[in-house]
XYZ file of C-alpha atoms in Angstrom:
434
model
C 9.433 1.124 -43.408
C 7.519 -2.139 -42.927
C 9.967 -3.009 -39.998
C 8.930 0.154 -38.668
C 5.460 -0.439 -39.234
C 5.211 -3.734 -37.519
C 7.175 -2.705 -34.520
C 4.752 0.392 -33.669
C 1.815 -1.647 -32.410
C 4.407 -3.473 -29.935
C 5.848 -0.145 -28.780
C 2.206 1.005 -27.852
C 1.245 -2.146 -26.079
C 4.358 -2.015 -24.118
C 3.962 1.280 -23.255
C 0.079 1.927 -22.699
C -1.036 -1.478 -22.381
C 1.273 -2.269 -19.739
C 0.473 0.312 -17.601
C -3.568 0.119 -17.793
C -3.752 -3.354 -15.882
C -0.516 -3.645 -14.135
C 0.179 -0.321 -12.569
C 0.386 -1.531 -9.140
C -1.495 -5.025 -8.748
C 1.695 -6.329 -6.674
C 5.238 -6.740 -6.702
C 5.283 -8.694 -10.143
C 4.470 -5.946 -12.634
C 4.862 -2.136 -12.818
C 3.949 -0.600 -16.164
C 3.928 2.884 -14.821
C 8.031 3.145 -14.978
C 7.742 2.579 -18.958
C 4.761 4.437 -19.320
C 6.984 7.574 -18.557
C 9.177 7.495 -21.376
C 6.174 7.620 -23.835
C 2.345 7.926 -23.224
C 1.160 7.749 -26.956
C 2.342 6.325 -30.173
C 3.296 10.139 -30.866
C 6.634 9.607 -29.148
C 7.771 7.076 -32.037
C 9.000 9.827 -34.403
C 7.638 8.003 -37.603
C 6.918 10.027 -40.567
C 3.445 10.890 -40.765
C 3.129 9.071 -44.051
C 3.566 5.801 -42.547
C 0.457 4.147 -40.642
C 2.271 4.441 -37.560
C 2.853 7.722 -37.978
C -0.653 8.253 -38.972
C -1.606 6.750 -35.540
C 0.870 8.953 -33.920
C -0.511 12.249 -35.413
C -3.676 11.456 -33.874
C -2.304 9.866 -30.658
C -3.476 12.744 -28.355
C -7.089 11.513 -28.820
C -6.177 8.008 -28.275
C -4.116 9.115 -25.039
C -7.065 10.649 -23.801
C -9.201 7.480 -24.016
C -6.674 5.510 -22.647
C -6.289 7.640 -19.569
C -9.957 7.300 -19.244
C -10.078 3.885 -19.833
C -6.962 3.351 -17.236
C -9.178 5.051 -14.682
C -12.358 3.089 -14.920
C -10.048 -0.334 -15.127
C -8.271 0.959 -12.284
C -11.783 1.352 -10.201
C -13.205 -1.859 -11.712
C -10.478 -4.191 -9.828
C -11.092 -3.049 -6.282
C -14.617 -2.624 -6.979
C -15.008 -6.318 -8.429
C -12.897 -7.659 -5.289
C -15.364 -5.945 -2.903
C -18.535 -7.182 -4.590
C -17.180 -10.977 -4.789
C -15.965 -10.759 -1.182
C -19.560 -9.443 -0.004
C -21.163 -11.951 -2.099
C -18.886 -14.928 -0.958
C -19.213 -13.673 2.798
C -23.133 -13.447 2.363
C -23.023 -17.150 1.143
C -21.067 -18.378 4.248
C -23.903 -16.168 6.135
C -26.782 -17.871 4.448
C -25.008 -21.401 4.850
C -24.778 -21.112 8.623
C -28.497 -20.143 8.912
C -27.802 -16.526 9.380
C -29.384 -13.549 7.637
C -26.770 -12.635 4.770
C -27.573 -8.824 4.836
C -28.196 -7.888 8.215
C -24.479 -7.773 9.578
C -23.753 -5.466 6.925
C -26.546 -2.898 8.169
C -25.388 -3.338 11.579
C -21.773 -2.488 11.084
C -22.844 0.595 9.218
C -25.579 1.366 11.706
C -22.448 1.372 14.476
C -20.183 2.930 12.214
C -22.487 6.176 12.539
C -21.561 7.054 15.933
C -18.775 9.637 16.177
C -16.711 7.972 18.747
C -16.553 4.690 16.515
C -15.712 7.009 13.391
C -12.608 8.709 15.356
C -11.537 5.125 16.196
C -11.653 3.991 12.205
C -9.683 7.267 11.317
C -6.976 6.579 13.924
C -6.768 3.230 13.235
C -6.699 3.933 9.448
C -3.497 6.028 9.806
C -1.516 3.271 11.375
C -2.580 0.857 8.402
C -2.202 3.563 5.694
C 1.539 3.986 6.685
C 2.059 0.081 6.825
C 0.552 -0.034 3.650
C 2.827 2.782 2.042
C 5.655 0.791 3.180
C 4.347 -2.381 1.271
C 3.685 -0.196 -1.727
C 7.091 1.020 -2.071
C 8.811 -2.509 -2.094
C 6.112 -3.607 -4.634
C 6.902 -0.536 -6.826
C 10.214 -1.845 -6.833
C 9.415 -5.505 -7.552
C 10.080 -6.379 -3.922
C 7.705 -8.163 -1.526
C 8.816 -6.799 1.984
C 6.799 -9.127 4.264
C 8.709 -7.600 7.177
C 6.712 -4.483 7.755
C 5.339 -5.824 10.998
C 8.581 -6.743 12.344
C 10.109 -3.672 11.239
C 7.462 -1.353 12.581
C 7.426 -3.188 16.337
C 11.103 -3.110 16.658
C 11.091 0.533 15.648
C 8.003 1.246 17.864
C 9.957 -0.342 21.100
C 13.150 1.380 20.373
C 11.338 4.914 19.779
C 9.578 4.209 23.212
C 12.589 3.436 25.139
C 14.519 6.517 23.741
C 11.457 8.908 24.506
C 11.017 7.641 27.934
C 14.571 8.058 28.871
C 15.860 11.149 27.096
C 14.166 14.426 28.557
C 14.122 16.897 25.741
C 11.808 19.959 25.085
C 8.578 18.684 23.562
C 8.945 19.284 20.132
C 12.661 18.046 20.040
C 11.556 14.947 22.352
C 8.883 14.258 19.509
C 11.269 14.743 16.656
C 13.756 12.347 18.187
C 11.422 9.785 18.821
C 10.069 9.588 14.907
C 13.812 9.730 13.785
C 14.803 6.887 15.973
C 11.577 4.917 14.727
C 12.290 5.294 11.281
C 16.313 4.805 11.537
C 15.684 1.657 13.590
C 12.831 0.574 10.870
C 15.556 1.205 8.093
C 18.205 -0.727 9.739
C 15.750 -3.745 10.206
C 14.787 -3.576 6.807
C 18.482 -3.022 5.363
C 19.247 -6.203 6.651
C 17.435 -7.899 4.269
C 18.406 -5.388 1.625
C 21.972 -6.290 2.148
C 21.176 -9.813 2.125
C 19.705 -9.507 -1.172
C 22.106 -7.339 -3.113
C 25.066 -8.980 -1.705
C 24.088 -12.619 -1.402
C 21.072 -12.888 -3.410
C 18.608 -13.894 -0.808
C 14.930 -13.638 -1.478
C 13.619 -10.716 0.519
C 10.627 -12.781 0.970
C 12.406 -15.564 3.002
C 14.610 -13.067 5.194
C 11.989 -10.511 5.972
C 10.012 -13.639 7.241
C 12.931 -14.822 9.597
C 13.296 -11.404 10.675
C 9.896 -10.985 11.852
C 10.563 -13.886 14.167
C 13.689 -12.365 15.254
C 12.049 -9.054 15.932
C 9.527 -10.778 18.214
C 12.334 -12.693 20.085
C 14.397 -9.443 20.327
C 11.455 -7.426 21.557
C 10.490 -10.026 24.224
C 13.926 -9.984 25.681
C 14.540 -6.472 25.804
C 11.374 -5.746 27.543
C 12.323 -7.835 30.585
C 12.643 -6.103 33.834
C 16.332 -7.426 33.842
C 17.064 -5.318 30.427
C 15.175 -2.165 29.715
C 11.584 -3.120 30.664
C 9.425 -1.600 33.237
C 6.688 -3.990 34.989
C 3.795 -1.526 36.483
C 3.083 -2.309 40.161
C -0.275 -4.949 40.211
C 0.085 -5.858 36.685
C 1.748 -8.714 34.468
C 2.285 -6.345 31.706
C 5.587 -5.415 30.534
C 6.276 -1.977 29.253
C 9.189 0.478 28.302
C 8.150 3.235 30.743
C 5.799 6.051 30.002
C 6.622 8.922 27.741
C 6.870 12.146 29.451
C 3.473 14.228 28.683
C 5.524 16.891 26.642
C 6.464 13.987 24.063
C 2.869 13.383 23.223
C 1.888 14.600 19.934
C -1.070 16.658 20.114
C -4.551 15.406 18.370
C -7.650 17.093 17.013
C -10.322 17.244 19.672
C -13.673 15.955 18.543
C -15.732 15.990 21.274
C -16.064 14.698 24.729
C -17.600 11.531 23.830
C -15.971 10.915 20.493
C -12.198 11.692 21.647
C -9.458 12.873 19.742
C -8.242 12.091 16.312
C -4.704 11.478 16.288
C -2.484 14.256 15.283
C -0.052 11.721 13.493
C -2.953 11.134 10.875
C -2.194 14.601 9.191
C 1.483 13.256 9.010
C 0.387 10.017 7.328
C -1.518 12.170 4.700
C 1.880 13.916 4.363
C 3.536 10.745 3.715
C 0.880 9.881 0.949
C 1.452 12.871 -0.843
C 5.349 12.540 -0.696
C 4.982 9.001 -1.637
C 3.041 10.162 -4.745
C 5.296 12.905 -5.809
C 8.383 11.369 -4.996
C 7.185 8.013 -7.500
C 5.551 10.102 -9.884
C 6.972 13.202 -10.463
C 10.872 12.563 -9.846
C 13.646 11.143 -11.735
C 14.350 8.834 -8.398
C 10.903 7.630 -8.437
C 11.064 7.049 -12.157
C 14.217 4.751 -11.581
C 12.942 2.971 -9.061
C 9.572 2.094 -11.073
C 11.912 1.091 -14.161
C 14.259 -0.901 -12.043
C 11.343 -3.025 -10.658
C 9.875 -3.383 -14.537
C 13.377 -4.571 -15.510
C 16.632 -4.386 -13.504
C 18.526 -5.101 -17.024
C 16.824 -2.286 -18.814
C 17.358 0.245 -15.883
C 20.908 -0.870 -15.797
C 21.451 -0.268 -19.497
C 20.281 3.179 -18.884
C 23.030 3.605 -16.367
C 20.712 2.840 -12.986
C 22.412 1.012 -10.375
C 19.868 -1.730 -9.778
C 21.414 -3.026 -6.371
C 21.512 0.349 -4.911
C 18.061 0.837 -6.074
C 17.025 -2.157 -4.449
C 18.901 -1.620 -1.027
C 17.599 2.337 -1.501
C 14.124 0.822 -1.284
C 14.332 -1.243 0.979
C 15.836 1.164 3.380
C 12.806 3.683 2.529
C 10.431 0.822 3.059
C 11.623 0.218 6.150
C 11.632 3.729 7.437
C 8.116 4.503 6.614
C 7.267 0.956 8.563
C 8.685 2.583 11.488
C 6.044 5.244 11.277
C 3.330 2.762 11.421
C 3.516 2.503 15.011
C 3.900 6.388 16.094
C 0.099 7.332 15.720
C -0.774 4.840 18.764
C 2.431 5.435 20.567
C 2.455 9.447 20.559
C -1.085 9.660 20.489
C -2.716 6.822 23.018
C -0.694 4.432 24.675
C 2.196 6.582 25.401
C 4.530 3.489 25.614
C 5.385 0.279 24.107
C 3.904 -2.956 25.978
C 2.966 -6.380 25.486
C -0.476 -5.253 24.444
C 0.979 -3.257 21.494
C -0.871 -4.329 18.049
C 0.640 -6.669 16.092
C -0.245 -7.581 12.724
C -0.503 -4.597 11.326
C 2.108 -5.354 8.727
C 0.226 -8.058 7.315
C -2.628 -5.968 6.974
C -0.643 -3.516 5.054
C -0.099 -6.086 2.274
C -3.805 -6.556 1.780
C -4.420 -2.774 1.620
C -1.823 -1.846 -0.647
C -2.874 -4.918 -2.860
C -6.455 -3.117 -2.685
C -5.510 0.152 -3.413
C -3.148 -0.617 -6.192
C -0.114 1.068 -4.713
C -2.059 4.108 -5.428
C -1.764 6.573 -2.548
C -5.354 7.359 -2.827
C -6.539 4.086 -3.347
C -4.326 2.802 -0.253
C -6.140 5.148 1.691
C -9.809 3.964 0.861
C -8.313 0.454 1.691
C -7.223 1.422 5.051
C -10.563 2.960 6.007
C -12.464 0.072 4.528
C -10.327 -2.487 6.761
C -10.155 -0.303 9.776
C -14.008 0.006 9.375
C -14.534 -3.793 9.278
C -12.287 -4.014 12.589
C -14.129 -1.392 14.405
C -17.610 -1.835 13.366
C -17.272 -5.820 13.612
C -17.437 -5.203 17.343
C -21.236 -4.644 17.110
C -21.562 -8.167 15.858
C -21.101 -9.926 19.066
C -23.962 -8.026 20.878
C -26.333 -8.965 17.924
C -26.198 -12.909 17.409
C -23.262 -12.699 14.978
C -19.700 -13.511 15.117
C -17.586 -10.748 14.665
C -15.309 -13.016 13.050
C -17.219 -12.478 9.915
C -15.237 -9.284 9.330
C -11.977 -11.506 9.481
C -13.496 -13.915 6.676
C -14.442 -10.967 4.567
C -10.838 -9.591 5.155
C -9.426 -12.664 4.049
C -12.107 -13.112 1.137
C -10.838 -9.660 -0.029
C -7.343 -10.729 -0.510
C -8.432 -13.768 -2.505
C -10.772 -11.530 -4.776
C -8.190 -9.009 -5.236
C -5.847 -11.276 -7.007
C -8.403 -12.882 -8.991
C -10.272 -9.650 -9.886
C -6.924 -7.650 -11.093
C -5.840 -10.479 -13.176
C -8.975 -10.453 -14.730
C -9.130 -6.956 -15.607
C -5.283 -6.842 -16.615
C -5.973 -9.699 -19.191
C -9.469 -7.595 -20.540
C -7.775 -4.224 -20.480
C -4.487 -5.885 -22.314
C -6.896 -7.146 -25.125
C -9.070 -4.108 -25.229
C -6.137 -1.706 -25.637
C -4.533 -4.145 -28.454
C -7.805 -3.945 -30.248
C -8.089 -0.047 -30.059
C -4.055 0.161 -31.260
C -4.962 -2.157 -34.273
C -8.079 -0.371 -35.214
C -6.021 3.094 -35.165
C -3.214 1.607 -37.134
C -5.827 0.208 -39.540
C -7.597 3.641 -40.119
C -4.361 5.432 -40.482
C -3.233 2.865 -43.566
C -6.610 3.539 -45.135
C -6.260 7.211 -45.010
C -2.657 6.839 -46.336
C -3.986 4.852 -49.049
C -6.407 7.103 -50.037
C -4.365 10.025 -49.955
C -1.707 8.243 -52.382
C -4.674 7.250 -54.872
C -5.884 10.925 -54.887
C -2.301 12.038 -55.543
């Protein structure tokens, strides 16, 4: 019995403590996978007469407190990161002789305009899909840095197909989206195959694939290949999509314009991400493999297959990141197509702790900084202030999450210890009374 009693606190820490502070900080930890197997010490099966069993008996209330604590700690990380980023940015402004507060007020006022709000929502949809692609890799303990290359190759291929294949509207849109997902999955699958067959780090391979994607796009978009050069322009495009292939949007007003229809597809992807990872056996296997490949293999999960599958899914979602702009605005892929979305997605995934709702808020925040910062140029401030703030957010996220994780671990260990001590005292009193 002594052996069992000593083991239970460790078990509780592994199942509850790990999840509290590491449920999505980045690719290195994923406590949620273990948390599925037991949320409270009550799963241990210890007799009620032992201290561990006594703690298990009252585990329901402890679990509720842990849930509240996990919620508060989950919010504490990003809030602390934002506060630190704002303070550091204000320090930079103050050191340069500028007002440390006025830029924020200017951006907030500018974002109050309906047209800017529409721009923020539209931009956030691409950021959200890119961040989901990154988050899928993170939950599998994979660092997919190649989302930017995957989304650009997918967008170009989808634009080529859409401009050259004539189908009825809904079928044409479906074909474009499917092509984008398949090409994105293929491009990410290269890194997945290299990792599972040759042990090549996905970090190295996806970085190199980003460079290859840039060169490949530059070659394929040449007029001698598949590109089209509009008359009187130095730009190169893949040709315009027929109007039947445009994804219908939500009209706000004549001034504000339209919200991309693909925004709602992005929301659906977020719901699917949460349900699949949190409510299915596949999601549990994926998170468990990310937490420990050896433990997952011992339970019958093919770790290599999960790595490859995760990379394919991540690439497919990355392929969707270019669809809001392609189908809702530009209707062609050109040299002006936005780059860097994949790297921004890394920031957003970290800020949102790989949680679908958290990522949504992170995407809106970064989109707000992008669009609202345009007003700074007209008011004597450099718009690069927003870029500085985004960089500081990344640094602050890493530091704040590690601080919160360590605090959560100490706090939970103390609570489990107090619960076990209380159960032991109750057992002792019952034994004396008997």
